[in-house]
């Protein structure tokens, strides 16, 4: 039975990854999950310098999901390389995707340049849902022209394949996917979180200090499946699908819709072994359905 998938020439032993920002850089989860058994570890967003993140409270539970406004808190690329990349060297079977964030194109470039010489980094995932300071705080990922331009810049500098991570907070995700492809992206990943809000009726105030937060978890899954399906039928670059995946059925659904690999996010918070449970479920499904190669289920529902 073959569970390996390939994206931009990089072979993953299986299509199961975890989603950026929900798994640290793996260390915190390594007592629950054998990191060597995952397709890839996807790191928390890494910036050129440390980011403190937003004021608290910055997490809230909602029906079948959560809101977060962490604000991309991270220790910066230097600490990341010395501490987190070093740690990940113990798990040679697992690929490493580094999620990159920045306030400006220059900041993204600084991180991508710094990572160019790091051979433990197999792929870059560029989070274009970060606030673009120069464009007045709107995110890079909502304007197709910006997406094409930043993708081209990333490709100019990157030594590893580049996956552009798309925001679902747009009218037509297909246009953004096309822009990433036109800019030379090696793949796209989606969805990032959907902007939401929660108000405390007793305090009559916002629950999050940031007022709004990114919604994730099982409630967003059908939206994510729809968007992955639309992109898979629009572009020819591979897709890493995510959004509310918490069971093997959710993962298979995403692959049937067109994802070559999938990421598990919020589910890790309430089930730390969600990734390996999903991998076991996928293998059982393949056995039961007599599917010899996992690649045979990618995008077959048209
Ligand atoms: C607490 C938290 C932190 C996140 N941090 C990042 C991040 O640093 N970079 C990024 O691209 N996405 C980040 N995300 C988005 C997830 O990677 C994922 O795209 C999204 O949550 C949808 O998947 P899920 O419903 O399985 O969580 C974060 C999500 C959560 C819940």
mmCIF file of C-alpha atoms and ligand atoms in Angstrom:
data_model
loop_
_atom_site.group_PDB
_atom_site.id
_atom_site.type_symbol
_atom_site.label_atom_id
_atom_site.label_comp_id
_atom_site.label_asym_id
_atom_site.label_seq_id
_atom_site.Cartn_x
_atom_site.Cartn_y
_atom_site.Cartn_z
ATOM 1 C CA UNK A 1 0.000 0.000 0.000
ATOM 2 C CA UNK A 2 1.547 3.346 -1.026
ATOM 3 C CA UNK A 3 0.797 6.329 1.188
ATOM 4 C CA UNK A 4 3.556 8.584 -0.196
ATOM 5 C CA UNK A 5 2.666 11.764 -2.077
ATOM 6 C CA UNK A 6 4.871 14.230 -3.947
ATOM 7 C CA UNK A 7 4.648 18.011 -4.012
ATOM 8 C CA UNK A 8 7.107 19.973 -6.150
ATOM 9 C CA UNK A 9 9.504 17.037 -6.229
ATOM 10 C CA UNK A 10 9.495 16.601 -2.439
ATOM 11 C CA UNK A 11 8.264 13.179 -1.319
ATOM 12 C CA UNK A 12 6.182 12.960 1.858
ATOM 13 C CA UNK A 13 5.877 9.490 3.415
ATOM 14 C CA UNK A 14 2.142 10.147 3.845
ATOM 15 C CA UNK A 15 -0.214 13.068 3.203
ATOM 16 C CA UNK A 16 -0.824 13.946 6.877
ATOM 17 C CA UNK A 17 0.660 17.175 8.255
ATOM 18 C CA UNK A 18 -0.391 19.509 11.028
ATOM 19 C CA UNK A 19 -1.471 23.096 10.379
ATOM 20 C CA UNK A 20 0.780 26.031 11.174
ATOM 21 C CA UNK A 21 0.320 27.601 14.599
ATOM 22 C CA UNK A 22 -1.454 24.640 16.151
ATOM 23 C CA UNK A 23 1.568 22.431 16.847
ATOM 24 C CA UNK A 24 4.426 24.774 17.812
ATOM 25 C CA UNK A 25 7.423 23.414 15.946
ATOM 26 C CA UNK A 26 6.611 19.883 17.050
ATOM 27 C CA UNK A 27 8.461 19.774 20.369
ATOM 28 C CA UNK A 28 5.364 20.334 22.524
ATOM 29 C CA UNK A 29 3.542 17.461 20.814
ATOM 30 C CA UNK A 30 6.463 15.053 20.631
ATOM 31 C CA UNK A 31 5.412 13.297 23.859
ATOM 32 C CA UNK A 32 2.019 12.433 22.300
ATOM 33 C CA UNK A 33 2.912 11.914 18.631
ATOM 34 C CA UNK A 34 5.830 10.138 16.959
ATOM 35 C CA UNK A 35 6.878 13.070 14.779
ATOM 36 C CA UNK A 36 8.799 10.655 12.556
ATOM 37 C CA UNK A 37 5.487 9.119 11.462
ATOM 38 C CA UNK A 38 3.989 12.325 10.017
ATOM 39 C CA UNK A 39 4.200 13.434 6.396
ATOM 40 C CA UNK A 40 5.484 16.797 7.589
ATOM 41 C CA UNK A 41 5.786 19.121 10.531
ATOM 42 C CA UNK A 42 4.545 22.595 9.594
ATOM 43 C CA UNK A 43 5.971 25.238 11.911
ATOM 44 C CA UNK A 44 4.313 28.221 13.522
ATOM 45 C CA UNK A 45 4.757 31.395 11.444
ATOM 46 C CA UNK A 46 8.356 32.675 11.539
ATOM 47 C CA UNK A 47 9.219 36.357 11.060
ATOM 48 C CA UNK A 48 12.544 38.172 10.567
ATOM 49 C CA UNK A 49 12.573 39.358 14.204
ATOM 50 C CA UNK A 50 10.603 38.277 17.327
ATOM 51 C CA UNK A 51 6.924 39.321 17.310
ATOM 52 C CA UNK A 52 5.201 39.714 20.694
ATOM 53 C CA UNK A 53 1.695 38.947 19.373
ATOM 54 C CA UNK A 54 -1.555 40.592 20.428
ATOM 55 C CA UNK A 55 -2.783 41.444 23.946
ATOM 56 C CA UNK A 56 -4.851 38.790 25.753
ATOM 57 C CA UNK A 57 -7.497 37.377 25.771
ATOM 58 C CA UNK A 58 -6.698 36.106 22.321
ATOM 59 C CA UNK A 59 -8.487 32.748 22.157
ATOM 60 C CA UNK A 60 -12.198 31.952 22.501
ATOM 61 C CA UNK A 61 -14.281 28.831 22.024
ATOM 62 C CA UNK A 62 -17.285 29.041 19.687
ATOM 63 C CA UNK A 63 -19.753 26.390 18.502
ATOM 64 C CA UNK A 64 -17.729 23.633 16.822
ATOM 65 C CA UNK A 65 -14.642 25.784 16.578
ATOM 66 C CA UNK A 66 -12.539 28.550 18.011
ATOM 67 C CA UNK A 67 -11.477 32.121 17.397
ATOM 68 C CA UNK A 68 -7.848 33.149 17.732
ATOM 69 C CA UNK A 69 -6.077 36.464 17.523
ATOM 70 C CA UNK A 70 -2.594 35.370 18.562
ATOM 71 C CA UNK A 71 -1.073 37.976 16.249
ATOM 72 C CA UNK A 72 1.619 35.617 14.952
ATOM 73 C CA UNK A 73 3.703 35.676 18.130
ATOM 74 C CA UNK A 74 7.033 34.030 17.336
ATOM 75 C CA UNK A 75 10.677 34.163 18.468
ATOM 76 C CA UNK A 76 12.078 35.293 15.090
ATOM 77 C CA UNK A 77 14.051 33.368 12.517
ATOM 78 C CA UNK A 78 17.398 33.252 14.390
ATOM 79 C CA UNK A 79 15.978 31.557 17.501
ATOM 80 C CA UNK A 80 13.819 29.397 15.272
ATOM 81 C CA UNK A 81 16.870 28.072 13.378
ATOM 82 C CA UNK A 82 18.992 27.463 16.486
ATOM 83 C CA UNK A 83 16.265 25.962 18.678
ATOM 84 C CA UNK A 84 13.433 24.533 16.563
ATOM 85 C CA UNK A 85 15.237 23.449 13.399
ATOM 86 C CA UNK A 86 17.926 21.790 15.514
ATOM 87 C CA UNK A 87 15.206 19.868 17.387
ATOM 88 C CA UNK A 88 13.568 18.750 14.134
ATOM 89 C CA UNK A 89 16.833 17.202 12.907
ATOM 90 C CA UNK A 90 15.994 14.157 15.091
ATOM 91 C CA UNK A 91 13.114 13.181 12.779
ATOM 92 C CA UNK A 92 14.611 12.436 9.368
ATOM 93 C CA UNK A 93 11.515 10.665 7.959
ATOM 94 C CA UNK A 94 9.376 13.761 8.340
ATOM 95 C CA UNK A 95 9.592 16.752 6.042
ATOM 96 C CA UNK A 96 9.727 20.267 7.492
ATOM 97 C CA UNK A 97 7.589 23.088 6.111
ATOM 98 C CA UNK A 98 8.439 26.487 7.537
ATOM 99 C CA UNK A 99 5.548 28.927 7.660
ATOM 100 C CA UNK A 100 6.800 32.460 6.896
ATOM 101 C CA UNK A 101 5.175 35.760 7.898
ATOM 102 C CA UNK A 102 6.031 39.444 7.568
ATOM 103 C CA UNK A 103 4.605 42.986 7.567
ATOM 104 C CA UNK A 104 6.164 43.870 4.217
ATOM 105 C CA UNK A 105 7.634 42.086 1.208
ATOM 106 C CA UNK A 106 11.114 42.983 2.527
ATOM 107 C CA UNK A 107 10.430 41.217 5.831
ATOM 108 C CA UNK A 108 9.273 38.053 4.062
ATOM 109 C CA UNK A 109 12.398 38.162 1.872
ATOM 110 C CA UNK A 110 14.657 38.444 4.922
ATOM 111 C CA UNK A 111 13.216 35.216 6.372
ATOM 112 C CA UNK A 112 13.294 33.354 3.057
ATOM 113 C CA UNK A 113 16.934 34.410 2.480
ATOM 114 C CA UNK A 114 17.921 33.327 6.009
ATOM 115 C CA UNK A 115 16.314 29.894 5.485
ATOM 116 C CA UNK A 116 17.902 29.364 2.061
ATOM 117 C CA UNK A 117 20.999 27.718 3.536
ATOM 118 C CA UNK A 118 19.128 25.500 6.007
ATOM 119 C CA UNK A 119 18.935 22.015 4.527
ATOM 120 C CA UNK A 120 16.496 20.778 7.224
ATOM 121 C CA UNK A 121 13.892 23.065 5.594
ATOM 122 C CA UNK A 122 12.180 21.092 2.825
ATOM 123 C CA UNK A 123 9.574 23.627 1.807
ATOM 124 C CA UNK A 124 8.310 27.121 2.590
ATOM 125 C CA UNK A 125 4.695 27.952 3.291
ATOM 126 C CA UNK A 126 4.163 31.685 2.845
ATOM 127 C CA UNK A 127 1.355 33.008 5.024
ATOM 128 C CA UNK A 128 -0.123 35.865 3.022
ATOM 129 C CA UNK A 129 -2.794 36.518 5.626
ATOM 130 C CA UNK A 130 -0.331 38.732 7.553
ATOM 131 C CA UNK A 131 -1.142 42.452 7.767
ATOM 132 C CA UNK A 132 0.516 44.434 4.999
ATOM 133 C CA UNK A 133 1.649 47.623 6.706
ATOM 134 C CA UNK A 134 2.493 49.422 3.477
ATOM 135 C CA UNK A 135 -0.982 48.771 2.084
ATOM 136 C CA UNK A 136 -2.529 50.168 5.258
ATOM 137 C CA UNK A 137 -3.008 46.918 7.134
ATOM 138 C CA UNK A 138 -5.015 44.937 4.598
ATOM 139 C CA UNK A 139 -3.597 41.474 4.187
ATOM 140 C CA UNK A 140 -1.343 40.516 1.268
ATOM 141 C CA UNK A 141 -3.575 37.609 0.424
ATOM 142 C CA UNK A 142 -6.792 39.382 -0.475
ATOM 143 C CA UNK A 143 -5.696 41.153 -3.674
ATOM 144 C CA UNK A 144 -4.742 38.866 -6.583
ATOM 145 C CA UNK A 145 -2.253 41.431 -7.959
ATOM 146 C CA UNK A 146 -0.436 41.547 -4.605
ATOM 147 C CA UNK A 147 -0.482 37.761 -4.419
ATOM 148 C CA UNK A 148 1.139 37.393 -7.832
ATOM 149 C CA UNK A 149 3.769 40.022 -7.000
ATOM 150 C CA UNK A 150 4.745 38.575 -3.617
ATOM 151 C CA UNK A 151 4.803 35.035 -5.028
ATOM 152 C CA UNK A 152 7.268 36.174 -7.715
ATOM 153 C CA UNK A 153 9.480 37.776 -5.052
ATOM 154 C CA UNK A 154 9.404 34.627 -2.927
ATOM 155 C CA UNK A 155 10.344 32.496 -5.923
ATOM 156 C CA UNK A 156 13.247 34.827 -6.751
ATOM 157 C CA UNK A 157 14.746 34.355 -3.295
ATOM 158 C CA UNK A 158 13.678 30.886 -2.143
ATOM 159 C CA UNK A 159 15.953 27.884 -2.400
ATOM 160 C CA UNK A 160 13.120 25.556 -1.338
ATOM 161 C CA UNK A 161 9.764 25.036 -3.117
ATOM 162 C CA UNK A 162 7.209 27.724 -2.282
ATOM 163 C CA UNK A 163 3.650 27.023 -1.150
ATOM 164 C CA UNK A 164 1.406 30.105 -0.925
ATOM 165 C CA UNK A 165 -1.113 29.861 1.933
ATOM 166 C CA UNK A 166 -4.371 31.473 0.893
ATOM 167 C CA UNK A 167 -6.865 33.439 2.946
ATOM 168 C CA UNK A 168 -10.527 32.422 2.645
ATOM 169 C CA UNK A 169 -11.614 36.020 3.382
ATOM 170 C CA UNK A 170 -12.066 36.836 -0.306
ATOM 171 C CA UNK A 171 -14.970 36.907 -2.741
ATOM 172 C CA UNK A 172 -13.449 34.423 -5.180
ATOM 173 C CA UNK A 173 -10.657 32.137 -3.969
ATOM 174 C CA UNK A 174 -10.120 30.868 -7.541
ATOM 175 C CA UNK A 175 -8.778 34.288 -8.596
ATOM 176 C CA UNK A 176 -6.254 34.248 -5.752
ATOM 177 C CA UNK A 177 -5.201 30.686 -6.577
ATOM 178 C CA UNK A 178 -4.672 31.689 -10.221
ATOM 179 C CA UNK A 179 -2.563 34.663 -9.113
ATOM 180 C CA UNK A 180 -0.332 32.410 -6.982
ATOM 181 C CA UNK A 181 0.085 30.030 -9.905
ATOM 182 C CA UNK A 182 0.875 32.929 -12.269
ATOM 183 C CA UNK A 183 3.516 34.136 -9.806
ATOM 184 C CA UNK A 184 5.244 30.757 -10.010
ATOM 185 C CA UNK A 185 4.086 29.097 -6.778
ATOM 186 C CA UNK A 186 4.957 25.407 -6.497
ATOM 187 C CA UNK A 187 1.696 24.793 -4.669
ATOM 188 C CA UNK A 188 -1.002 26.427 -2.575
ATOM 189 C CA UNK A 189 -2.385 25.632 0.844
ATOM 190 C CA UNK A 190 -5.828 26.577 2.102
ATOM 191 C CA UNK A 191 -7.755 27.605 4.080
ATOM 192 C CA UNK A 192 -6.388 29.962 6.666
ATOM 193 C CA UNK A 193 -8.906 31.178 9.261
ATOM 194 C CA UNK A 194 -12.145 33.070 8.533
ATOM 195 C CA UNK A 195 -12.544 36.404 10.303
ATOM 196 C CA UNK A 196 -15.073 36.202 13.144
ATOM 197 C CA UNK A 197 -16.188 37.969 16.303
ATOM 198 C CA UNK A 198 -17.647 36.983 19.682
ATOM 199 C CA UNK A 199 -19.366 39.312 22.158
ATOM 200 C CA UNK A 200 -19.826 38.531 25.855
ATOM 201 C CA UNK A 201 -23.479 39.361 26.610
ATOM 202 C CA UNK A 202 -22.952 39.749 30.371
ATOM 203 C CA UNK A 203 -19.964 42.056 30.092
ATOM 204 C CA UNK A 204 -21.414 43.575 26.907
ATOM 205 C CA UNK A 205 -17.955 43.656 25.430
ATOM 206 C CA UNK A 206 -15.780 41.813 22.936
ATOM 207 C CA UNK A 207 -14.393 38.496 24.121
ATOM 208 C CA UNK A 208 -11.085 39.001 22.311
ATOM 209 C CA UNK A 209 -8.881 42.013 23.070
ATOM 210 C CA UNK A 210 -8.398 42.304 19.300
ATOM 211 C CA UNK A 211 -12.232 42.390 18.803
ATOM 212 C CA UNK A 212 -11.985 40.035 15.803
ATOM 213 C CA UNK A 213 -10.259 36.675 15.485
ATOM 214 C CA UNK A 214 -9.662 33.909 12.975
ATOM 215 C CA UNK A 215 -12.266 31.167 13.076
ATOM 216 C CA UNK A 216 -11.128 27.566 12.705
ATOM 217 C CA UNK A 217 -12.243 24.076 13.679
ATOM 218 C CA UNK A 218 -14.925 21.610 12.503
ATOM 219 C CA UNK A 219 -17.470 24.364 11.727
ATOM 220 C CA UNK A 220 -15.314 25.707 8.858
ATOM 221 C CA UNK A 221 -14.698 22.302 7.248
ATOM 222 C CA UNK A 222 -17.450 22.418 4.574
ATOM 223 C CA UNK A 223 -16.254 25.881 3.491
ATOM 224 C CA UNK A 224 -12.694 24.572 3.237
ATOM 225 C CA UNK A 225 -13.768 21.532 1.172
ATOM 226 C CA UNK A 226 -15.660 23.809 -1.224
ATOM 227 C CA UNK A 227 -12.665 26.132 -1.630
ATOM 228 C CA UNK A 228 -10.169 23.281 -2.139
ATOM 229 C CA UNK A 229 -12.497 21.775 -4.738
ATOM 230 C CA UNK A 230 -12.811 25.108 -6.570
ATOM 231 C CA UNK A 231 -9.044 25.673 -6.585
ATOM 232 C CA UNK A 232 -8.275 22.087 -7.633
ATOM 233 C CA UNK A 233 -10.510 22.581 -10.652
ATOM 234 C CA UNK A 234 -8.905 25.922 -11.528
ATOM 235 C CA UNK A 235 -5.129 25.561 -11.128
ATOM 236 C CA UNK A 236 -2.775 22.707 -11.928
ATOM 237 C CA UNK A 237 -0.345 23.155 -9.002
ATOM 238 C CA UNK A 238 -0.761 20.820 -5.988
ATOM 239 C CA UNK A 239 -2.894 21.778 -2.987
ATOM 240 C CA UNK A 240 -2.434 21.178 0.729
ATOM 241 C CA UNK A 241 -5.980 21.189 2.119
ATOM 242 C CA UNK A 242 -6.940 22.230 5.622
ATOM 243 C CA UNK A 243 -9.788 23.682 7.624
ATOM 244 C CA UNK A 244 -11.643 21.803 10.322
ATOM 245 C CA UNK A 245 -10.108 18.403 9.667
ATOM 246 C CA UNK A 246 -10.587 16.329 12.807
ATOM 247 C CA UNK A 247 -11.314 12.789 11.561
ATOM 248 C CA UNK A 248 -9.960 10.501 8.848
ATOM 249 C CA UNK A 249 -13.246 11.006 6.995
ATOM 250 C CA UNK A 250 -12.583 14.769 6.872
ATOM 251 C CA UNK A 251 -9.077 14.086 5.532
ATOM 252 C CA UNK A 252 -10.295 11.683 2.832
ATOM 253 C CA UNK A 253 -13.043 14.148 1.873
ATOM 254 C CA UNK A 254 -10.422 16.865 1.374
ATOM 255 C CA UNK A 255 -8.293 14.590 -0.818
ATOM 256 C CA UNK A 256 -11.309 13.509 -2.882
ATOM 257 C CA UNK A 257 -11.985 17.239 -3.412
ATOM 258 C CA UNK A 258 -8.463 17.664 -4.828
ATOM 259 C CA UNK A 259 -5.900 18.052 -2.023
ATOM 260 C CA UNK A 260 -2.614 16.161 -2.464
ATOM 261 C CA UNK A 261 -1.950 16.421 1.281
ATOM 262 C CA UNK A 262 -3.868 17.667 4.292
ATOM 263 C CA UNK A 263 -3.143 19.570 7.501
ATOM 264 C CA UNK A 264 -4.777 19.106 10.888
ATOM 265 C CA UNK A 265 -5.093 22.282 12.967
ATOM 266 C CA UNK A 266 -7.544 23.037 15.765
ATOM 267 C CA UNK A 267 -8.250 19.318 16.348
ATOM 268 C CA UNK A 268 -4.744 18.980 17.873
ATOM 269 C CA UNK A 269 -5.881 21.171 20.767
ATOM 270 C CA UNK A 270 -8.573 18.765 21.956
ATOM 271 C CA UNK A 271 -7.054 15.556 20.613
ATOM 272 C CA UNK A 272 -3.244 15.693 20.652
ATOM 273 C CA UNK A 273 -3.044 12.440 18.669
ATOM 274 C CA UNK A 274 -5.443 13.662 15.944
ATOM 275 C CA UNK A 275 -2.730 13.473 13.242
ATOM 276 C CA UNK A 276 -1.712 9.864 13.928
ATOM 277 C CA UNK A 277 -5.362 8.813 14.497
ATOM 278 C CA UNK A 278 -6.198 10.250 11.066
ATOM 279 C CA UNK A 279 -3.242 8.462 9.467
ATOM 280 C CA UNK A 280 -4.393 5.128 10.990
ATOM 281 C CA UNK A 281 -7.955 5.784 9.755
ATOM 282 C CA UNK A 282 -6.733 6.616 6.257
ATOM 283 C CA UNK A 283 -4.767 3.358 6.069
ATOM 284 C CA UNK A 284 -7.803 1.345 7.278
ATOM 285 C CA UNK A 285 -9.967 3.052 4.642
ATOM 286 C CA UNK A 286 -7.438 2.237 1.910
ATOM 287 C CA UNK A 287 -7.334 -1.407 3.030
ATOM 288 C CA UNK A 288 -11.125 -1.698 3.184
ATOM 289 C CA UNK A 289 -11.586 -0.045 -0.216
ATOM 290 C CA UNK A 290 -8.615 -1.926 -1.740
ATOM 291 C CA UNK A 291 -6.880 1.312 -2.672
ATOM 292 C CA UNK A 292 -3.214 0.484 -3.312
ATOM 293 C CA UNK A 293 -2.029 4.035 -3.845
ATOM 294 C CA UNK A 294 -3.316 7.055 -1.935
ATOM 295 C CA UNK A 295 -2.667 9.181 -5.032
ATOM 296 C CA UNK A 296 -5.603 7.374 -6.665
ATOM 297 C CA UNK A 297 -8.127 9.245 -4.523
ATOM 298 C CA UNK A 298 -6.822 12.782 -5.148
ATOM 299 C CA UNK A 299 -9.436 14.935 -6.870
ATOM 300 C CA UNK A 300 -11.538 12.058 -8.186
ATOM 301 C CA UNK A 301 -14.855 13.626 -7.186
ATOM 302 C CA UNK A 302 -15.691 15.975 -10.053
HETATM 303 C C1 LIG B 1 -4.079 29.233 17.372
HETATM 304 C C2 LIG B 1 -3.845 29.257 15.900
HETATM 305 C C3 LIG B 1 -2.653 29.799 15.383
HETATM 306 C C4 LIG B 1 -2.426 29.836 14.001
HETATM 307 N N1 LIG B 1 -1.252 30.343 13.529
HETATM 308 C C5 LIG B 1 -0.993 30.335 12.184
HETATM 309 C C6 LIG B 1 0.264 30.791 11.677
HETATM 310 O O1 LIG B 1 1.184 31.167 12.420
HETATM 311 N N2 LIG B 1 0.434 30.798 10.321
HETATM 312 C C7 LIG B 1 -0.538 30.357 9.456
HETATM 313 O O2 LIG B 1 -0.334 30.373 8.240
HETATM 314 N N3 LIG B 1 -1.723 29.874 9.932
HETATM 315 C C8 LIG B 1 -1.966 29.861 11.261
HETATM 316 N N4 LIG B 1 -3.161 29.362 11.730
HETATM 317 C C9 LIG B 1 -4.162 28.822 10.778
HETATM 318 C C10 LIG B 1 -4.089 27.290 10.676
HETATM 319 O O3 LIG B 1 -2.827 26.870 10.216
HETATM 320 C C11 LIG B 1 -5.190 26.736 9.734
HETATM 321 O O4 LIG B 1 -4.996 27.259 8.437
HETATM 322 C C12 LIG B 1 -6.590 27.072 10.197
HETATM 323 O O5 LIG B 1 -6.690 27.057 11.610
HETATM 324 C C13 LIG B 1 -7.650 26.117 9.611
HETATM 325 O O6 LIG B 1 -7.423 24.787 10.031
HETATM 326 P P1 LIG B 1 -8.162 24.102 11.303
HETATM 327 O O7 LIG B 1 -9.621 24.431 11.189
HETATM 328 O O8 LIG B 1 -7.871 22.643 11.192
HETATM 329 O O9 LIG B 1 -7.541 24.715 12.515
HETATM 330 C C14 LIG B 1 -3.415 29.315 13.105
HETATM 331 C C15 LIG B 1 -4.593 28.763 13.637
HETATM 332 C C16 LIG B 1 -4.818 28.712 15.004
HETATM 333 C C17 LIG B 1 -6.085 28.082 15.509
#
